Each structure stands twice: as C-alpha cells, then as structure tokens.
Backbone as JSON, one array per atom type, in Angstrom:
{
  "sequence": "MKISPFKIGLVLVIVGMVWISIIFANTEKNYDETILKQTSSFEIKSQVTGTDIGFYKIHMPEFTGEEVFVQILDISDNVIQEQVIQTRMSVGYFDFVGNGEYTVKVTNLAKNQVSLEVEFGNTNSKEMIPPGIMVLVGSISMIVMSYLKIKNYKIAQPDENIS",
  "N": [[101.5, 51.6, -1.78], [98.63, 50.48, -0.26], [96.15, 48.17, -1.0], [92.92, 47.62, -0.04], [90.96, 44.72, 0.98], [88.25, 45.33, 0.81], [88.09, 47.25, -1.25], [89.01, 45.71, -3.36], [86.93, 43.85, -3.49], [84.85, 45.6, -4.22], [85.7, 46.38, -6.78], [85.59, 43.89, -8.05], [82.8, 43.44, -8.0], [81.87, 45.58, -9.6], [83.17, 45.08, -12.08], [82.11, 42.53, -12.65], [79.36, 43.17, -12.88], [79.36, 44.88, -15.11], [80.33, 43.09, -17.03], [78.23, 41.19, -17.1], [76.16, 42.84, -18.06], [77.15, 43.44, -20.61], [77.14, 40.9, -21.81], [74.36, 40.4, -21.78], [73.47, 42.5, -23.39], [74.49, 41.76, -25.85], [73.01, 39.59, -26.65], [70.97, 37.47, -28.77], [68.12, 38.89, -29.97], [64.78, 39.73, -30.84], [62.98, 42.55, -31.93], [60.04, 44.46, -32.06], [57.54, 46.82, -33.05], [54.09, 47.59, -32.77], [50.62, 48.28, -33.5], [47.84, 47.12, -32.0], [44.6, 46.26, -32.9], [41.24, 45.93, -31.55], [40.77, 42.71, -30.23], [42.69, 41.59, -31.94], [45.72, 39.86, -32.95], [49.31, 39.42, -32.53], [52.49, 38.28, -33.56], [55.83, 37.28, -32.73], [58.76, 35.67, -33.75], [61.56, 33.72, -32.68], [64.73, 32.34, -33.18], [66.22, 29.75, -31.4], [68.89, 28.0, -29.73], [70.06, 25.04, -28.15], [69.87, 24.59, -24.56], [68.45, 26.81, -22.4], [67.53, 29.97, -20.94], [64.86, 31.92, -21.93], [63.51, 35.21, -22.75], [60.9, 37.69, -22.59], [59.76, 40.96, -23.28], [57.24, 43.19, -22.77], [56.0, 46.28, -23.65], [53.86, 48.96, -23.17], [53.59, 51.98, -24.36], [51.66, 54.06, -24.29], [49.96, 53.57, -22.05], [46.81, 53.01, -20.62], [45.38, 51.42, -18.85], [44.81, 49.13, -20.32], [44.5, 45.63, -21.29], [46.52, 42.9, -22.23], [47.01, 39.66, -23.65], [49.44, 37.25, -23.34], [51.2, 34.65, -24.89], [53.61, 32.05, -24.87], [55.0, 30.06, -27.24], [56.28, 26.86, -28.06], [58.58, 24.92, -30.13], [56.87, 23.08, -31.35], [54.5, 24.44, -31.4], [53.2, 24.32, -28.94], [51.75, 25.61, -25.98], [53.82, 27.05, -23.65], [53.9, 28.92, -21.72], [51.73, 31.37, -20.35], [50.15, 34.56, -19.9], [48.3, 37.27, -18.52], [48.63, 40.64, -19.09], [48.58, 43.64, -17.38], [49.88, 46.0, -16.98], [52.1, 48.83, -17.58], [54.66, 47.98, -18.41], [56.05, 44.76, -18.78], [58.06, 41.99, -17.93], [59.01, 38.75, -18.73], [60.15, 35.39, -18.14], [61.23, 32.27, -19.52], [61.87, 28.74, -19.81], [63.72, 27.02, -22.28], [64.2, 24.17, -24.38], [66.22, 22.53, -26.61], [66.74, 22.97, -30.19], [65.3, 25.4, -32.32], [62.4, 27.29, -33.41], [60.93, 29.59, -31.4], [57.93, 31.21, -30.28], [56.34, 34.29, -29.49], [53.14, 35.27, -28.74], [50.88, 37.85, -28.84], [47.82, 39.06, -27.74], [45.23, 41.4, -28.05], [43.14, 42.34, -25.45], [41.63, 44.48, -24.81], [39.07, 47.03, -25.35], [39.75, 49.05, -27.01], [42.31, 50.18, -29.34], [45.76, 49.16, -28.94], [49.02, 50.27, -28.4], [52.08, 48.67, -28.85], [55.33, 47.57, -27.79], [57.48, 45.03, -28.36], [59.88, 42.79, -27.19], [61.92, 39.99, -27.65], [63.73, 37.09, -26.91], [66.85, 35.31, -26.25], [68.45, 34.85, -23.11], [71.07, 34.1, -22.67], [72.03, 32.93, -20.28], [73.8, 30.98, -19.32], [76.32, 31.86, -20.02], [76.61, 33.85, -18.22], [77.42, 32.88, -15.79], [80.25, 32.82, -14.86], [80.77, 35.75, -14.51], [78.76, 36.19, -12.67], [79.56, 34.7, -10.45], [81.82, 36.16, -9.88], [80.68, 38.61, -9.04], [79.33, 37.68, -6.77], [81.49, 36.79, -5.1], [82.85, 39.23, -4.78], [80.87, 40.74, -3.47], [80.51, 39.28, -1.08], [83.08, 39.56, 0.04], [83.09, 42.33, 0.47], [81.03, 42.57, 2.37], [82.04, 41.04, 4.51], [84.41, 42.46, 5.12], [83.31, 44.94, 5.81], [81.85, 44.21, 8.1], [83.97, 43.38, 9.8], [85.23, 45.83, 10.11], [83.35, 47.45, 11.46], [82.85, 45.99, 13.72], [84.3, 46.42, 16.11], [83.69, 48.99, 16.66], [82.8, 51.6, 18.75], [80.11, 53.34, 20.15], [79.72, 56.47, 21.53], [78.12, 57.02, 24.57], [75.72, 59.17, 26.11], [76.03, 60.87, 29.3], [74.23, 59.6, 32.11], [73.4, 61.05, 34.28], [72.61, 63.67, 33.75], [71.28, 66.77, 34.53]],
  "CA": [[100.08, 51.83, -1.64], [97.96, 49.26, 0.16], [94.79, 48.02, -1.51], [92.16, 46.86, 0.94], [90.05, 43.7, 0.44], [86.97, 45.96, 0.49], [88.21, 47.86, -2.57], [89.09, 44.61, -4.32], [85.56, 43.36, -3.62], [84.09, 46.59, -4.97], [86.13, 46.28, -8.18], [85.03, 42.63, -8.57], [81.37, 43.63, -8.22], [81.67, 46.47, -10.75], [83.58, 44.38, -13.3], [81.12, 41.48, -12.9], [78.11, 43.78, -13.35], [79.58, 45.35, -16.49], [80.46, 41.88, -17.86], [76.87, 40.65, -17.28], [75.38, 43.72, -18.94], [77.65, 43.28, -21.98], [76.62, 39.63, -22.3], [72.93, 40.54, -22.05], [73.29, 43.42, -24.51], [74.89, 41.09, -27.08], [72.19, 38.41, -26.91], [70.1, 37.53, -29.94], [66.75, 39.22, -29.61], [63.97, 40.35, -31.87], [62.24, 43.69, -31.41], [59.07, 44.98, -33.02], [56.5, 47.71, -32.54], [52.85, 47.43, -33.52], [49.38, 48.76, -32.89], [46.85, 46.05, -32.07], [43.19, 46.64, -32.81], [40.47, 45.09, -30.63], [40.8, 41.25, -30.41], [43.67, 41.13, -32.92], [46.92, 39.24, -32.38], [50.6, 39.77, -33.11], [53.48, 37.25, -33.22], [57.26, 37.43, -33.04], [59.46, 34.4, -33.66], [62.99, 33.83, -32.41], [65.45, 31.09, -33.32], [67.04, 29.47, -30.23], [69.64, 26.75, -29.78], [70.49, 24.51, -26.86], [68.99, 24.68, -23.4], [68.76, 28.06, -21.7], [66.38, 30.73, -20.47], [64.45, 32.97, -22.85], [62.8, 36.31, -22.11], [60.1, 38.59, -23.4], [59.44, 42.24, -22.64], [56.1, 43.86, -23.4], [55.9, 47.65, -23.17], [52.76, 49.73, -23.77], [53.98, 53.36, -24.07], [50.5, 54.9, -24.0], [49.15, 52.7, -21.2], [45.68, 53.6, -19.9], [44.61, 50.36, -18.2], [44.49, 48.04, -21.24], [45.0, 44.29, -20.98], [46.92, 42.05, -23.35], [47.23, 38.27, -23.3], [50.7, 36.81, -23.94], [51.48, 33.22, -24.88], [54.89, 31.62, -25.41], [54.8, 28.78, -27.94], [57.54, 26.17, -28.35], [58.84, 24.51, -31.51], [55.69, 22.37, -31.85], [53.35, 25.33, -31.15], [52.57, 24.05, -27.65], [51.85, 26.75, -25.07], [54.65, 26.74, -22.48], [53.65, 29.94, -20.71], [50.76, 32.38, -20.73], [50.01, 35.59, -18.88], [47.54, 38.48, -18.84], [49.43, 41.78, -18.66], [47.76, 44.82, -17.11], [50.79, 47.07, -16.56], [52.78, 49.52, -18.67], [55.75, 47.14, -18.9], [56.15, 43.47, -18.12], [59.14, 41.14, -18.41], [58.81, 37.37, -18.32], [61.22, 34.46, -18.5], [60.78, 30.89, -19.76], [62.92, 27.78, -20.12], [63.57, 26.33, -23.56], [65.04, 22.99, -24.57], [66.33, 22.14, -28.01], [66.9, 23.99, -31.23], [64.09, 25.66, -33.09], [61.83, 28.62, -33.42], [59.93, 29.86, -30.37], [57.05, 32.3, -30.68], [55.54, 35.01, -28.5], [51.89, 35.7, -29.37], [50.23, 38.86, -28.01], [46.44, 39.31, -28.16], [44.62, 42.56, -27.39], [41.89, 42.05, -24.77], [40.97, 45.76, -24.54], [38.07, 47.45, -26.32], [40.36, 50.02, -27.92], [43.6, 49.72, -29.85], [46.88, 49.23, -28.0], [50.35, 50.4, -28.99], [52.96, 47.72, -28.18], [56.72, 47.33, -28.14], [57.75, 43.66, -27.91], [61.25, 42.32, -27.33], [61.85, 38.56, -27.42], [65.0, 36.45, -27.25], [67.59, 34.42, -25.36], [69.22, 35.6, -22.11], [72.45, 33.58, -22.58], [72.31, 32.87, -18.85], [74.95, 30.11, -19.03], [77.53, 32.67, -20.16], [76.65, 34.8, -17.1], [77.84, 32.21, -14.55], [81.52, 33.36, -14.33], [80.66, 37.07, -13.91], [77.89, 36.1, -11.49], [80.42, 34.25, -9.35], [82.68, 37.3, -9.55], [79.86, 39.54, -8.26], [79.09, 37.05, -5.47], [82.73, 36.84, -4.31], [83.08, 40.63, -4.43], [79.87, 41.15, -2.48], [80.82, 38.64, 0.21], [84.28, 40.18, 0.62], [82.71, 43.65, 0.96], [80.24, 42.39, 3.59], [82.94, 40.58, 5.58], [85.3, 43.57, 5.51], [82.49, 45.94, 6.52], [81.57, 43.67, 9.43], [85.2, 43.44, 10.6], [85.53, 47.23, 10.37], [82.43, 48.03, 12.45], [82.7, 45.09, 14.86], [84.89, 47.01, 17.31], [83.33, 50.4, 16.72], [82.04, 51.94, 19.95], [79.36, 54.58, 20.05], [79.75, 57.17, 22.81], [76.8, 57.17, 25.2], [75.66, 60.35, 26.98], [75.96, 60.61, 30.74], [72.86, 59.4, 32.56], [73.09, 61.96, 35.39], [72.49, 65.05, 33.3], [70.08, 67.33, 35.13]],
  "C": [[99.39, 50.5, -1.35], [96.51, 49.26, -0.37], [94.03, 47.12, -0.56], [91.29, 45.8, 0.26], [88.67, 44.27, 0.1], [87.0, 46.56, -0.91], [88.31, 46.8, -3.66], [87.7, 44.03, -4.57], [84.7, 44.3, -4.44], [84.43, 46.53, -6.46], [85.57, 45.0, -8.8], [83.54, 42.78, -8.88], [81.14, 44.49, -9.46], [82.03, 45.77, -12.05], [82.57, 43.28, -13.65], [79.81, 42.04, -13.43], [78.24, 44.27, -14.79], [79.65, 44.16, -17.44], [79.07, 41.28, -18.13], [76.06, 41.54, -18.22], [75.85, 43.64, -20.39], [77.14, 41.99, -22.59], [75.15, 39.78, -22.67], [72.67, 41.47, -23.23], [73.6, 42.76, -25.85], [74.08, 39.84, -27.39], [71.38, 38.6, -28.19], [68.69, 37.81, -29.46], [66.07, 39.9, -30.78], [63.13, 41.44, -31.22], [61.27, 44.16, -32.48], [58.07, 45.87, -32.31], [55.26, 47.51, -33.4], [51.71, 48.11, -32.78], [48.35, 47.67, -33.1], [45.45, 46.62, -31.95], [42.49, 45.66, -31.87], [40.45, 43.64, -31.11], [41.75, 40.78, -31.51], [44.92, 40.62, -32.2], [48.16, 39.65, -33.17], [51.6, 38.71, -32.66], [54.88, 37.7, -33.59], [57.89, 36.06, -32.83], [60.94, 34.65, -33.42], [63.61, 32.44, -32.49], [66.34, 30.9, -32.09], [67.76, 28.14, -30.42], [70.03, 26.34, -28.37], [69.42, 24.58, -25.79], [69.39, 25.91, -22.61], [67.47, 28.7, -21.23], [66.1, 31.83, -21.5], [63.72, 34.07, -22.09], [61.91, 37.01, -23.11], [59.81, 39.83, -22.59], [58.33, 42.89, -23.44], [55.99, 45.25, -22.8], [54.77, 48.35, -23.93], [52.99, 51.21, -23.44], [52.81, 54.27, -23.69], [49.5, 54.14, -23.14], [48.06, 53.49, -20.47], [44.79, 52.52, -19.32], [44.24, 49.21, -19.12], [45.05, 46.72, -20.75], [45.4, 43.61, -22.28], [47.21, 40.66, -22.81], [48.46, 37.8, -24.06], [50.84, 35.3, -23.8], [52.87, 32.98, -25.47], [54.67, 30.22, -25.98], [56.15, 28.17, -28.26], [57.62, 25.78, -29.82], [57.61, 23.85, -32.15], [54.4, 23.16, -31.67], [52.54, 24.94, -29.92], [52.77, 25.27, -26.76], [52.7, 26.34, -23.88], [54.49, 27.78, -21.38], [52.6, 30.9, -21.24], [50.51, 33.32, -19.57], [49.14, 36.72, -19.41], [48.33, 39.64, -18.26], [48.53, 43.0, -18.54], [48.61, 45.99, -16.63], [51.47, 47.68, -17.79], [53.89, 48.68, -19.27], [55.79, 45.85, -18.1], [57.29, 42.69, -18.77], [58.9, 39.75, -17.87], [59.94, 36.5, -18.82], [60.62, 33.07, -18.67], [61.98, 30.03, -20.1], [62.66, 27.2, -21.5], [64.6, 25.22, -23.66], [65.04, 22.66, -26.06], [66.45, 23.31, -28.95], [65.59, 24.17, -31.97], [63.6, 27.07, -32.91], [60.73, 28.72, -32.37], [59.17, 31.12, -30.75], [56.43, 32.96, -29.46], [54.33, 35.56, -29.26], [51.18, 36.63, -28.39], [48.86, 39.14, -28.59], [45.88, 40.47, -27.36], [43.29, 42.15, -26.77], [41.06, 43.31, -24.52], [39.97, 46.09, -25.65], [38.61, 48.49, -27.3], [41.71, 49.5, -28.38], [44.72, 49.99, -28.85], [48.18, 49.33, -28.79], [51.31, 49.53, -28.18], [54.38, 47.8, -28.7], [57.07, 45.98, -27.53], [59.2, 43.31, -28.2], [61.26, 40.86, -26.89], [63.17, 37.93, -27.79], [65.55, 35.56, -26.16], [68.4, 35.26, -24.38], [70.7, 35.24, -22.09], [72.89, 33.47, -21.12], [73.51, 31.99, -18.51], [76.27, 30.87, -19.15], [77.68, 33.66, -19.0], [77.11, 34.17, -15.79], [79.18, 32.74, -14.04], [81.41, 34.79, -13.79], [79.73, 37.1, -12.7], [78.66, 35.65, -10.26], [81.34, 35.39, -8.91], [81.92, 38.33, -8.7], [79.6, 38.98, -6.86], [80.32, 37.13, -4.57], [83.03, 38.28, -3.88], [82.13, 41.12, -3.36], [80.16, 40.56, -1.11], [82.04, 39.27, 0.84], [83.96, 41.58, 1.15], [81.92, 43.55, 2.27], [81.13, 41.99, 4.76], [83.84, 41.72, 6.05], [84.53, 44.67, 6.23], [82.18, 45.48, 7.93], [82.81, 43.78, 10.32], [85.54, 44.89, 10.98], [84.62, 47.8, 11.47], [82.25, 47.17, 13.68], [83.2, 45.73, 16.15], [84.57, 48.49, 17.46], [82.43, 50.66, 17.92], [81.35, 53.27, 19.73], [79.35, 55.22, 21.44], [78.33, 57.37, 23.31], [76.81, 58.42, 26.08], [75.6, 59.97, 28.46], [74.51, 60.53, 31.17], [72.44, 60.44, 33.6], [73.02, 63.42, 34.95], [71.17, 65.61, 33.86], [69.5, 68.47, 34.35]]
}
C-alpha cells in the first residue's frame, strides 16, 4: 500500500492541530462569572512565570449593546493594555515578562447591570512551536502535492463551431 505525500501532510496537520489544542486546554487559566452593576469593577488575578503571551476572554451571555472597559495590569499594577468591549465576546492577547501576578480589571460602562464570564491566563505559546512547525510542514506538503496533481490537468473545451 502506497501512502501519498498529500496524505502524510494531512496527517501532520491533524496531529499538529490536536497537539496545539491539548497544550492550550492544559494551560493555567482562571475563570469567573459575575454580574456587574453600573460603574462597578471586577478583577481576576493570575500567577505567571517567565516570558510568554497571556490571554483574556470576556463573554457577555445576555448581550444587548452594553460596553465594558478592560485593563490588563502587570506585577507593579501598571496598565499594559486597555480596551473598550462592545461585543458579545472578545479575546485579547498581551505579552508578559517576569514572574508575578497579572490582573485583568473589568469595569461596567453601561447604565444597567452586565452579566460577565471572564477567562484569564497564559497561552503557553512557546510549547506550541513544535506542533506549529508540524502544521506548517503538513500544509506546505499538501499545497505542493495539490499543485503537482492539477498542474497537468486539462479541461475539455467545447467546439467553437456549434450552430
């Protein structure tokens, strides 16, 4: 049984994607749900180590046009990122350096209360480099094999003198 390079590429892509999802699912993250009243705030803290990329996900299940203000604070409580969110769900990423406790602070800007689900943590992006390379190699091999397969493919053209 002959295994084509296209199938090998497809297997590499699938294995790499599963590997990345397992790494991301096993990251350290904090999750909390709350209801924010008008002009009130909510904080979640997460312990991080090393240098990597962190993430936050804000979800408003009963979204009706409310706005919330999100700030990411570093170890020294300096603002490293801020954003006004006006959608049902928003995901943001930030770089962190050093060990310590980072904070996401969410403030309600709406006139009514807002139900929130907040997830905050580390992406472990450095551990995703090998499976990312696997996905890249698999994708390139699939593209090259597809090109070689259709390069010599001829499409039949109808006769021009049909009356």
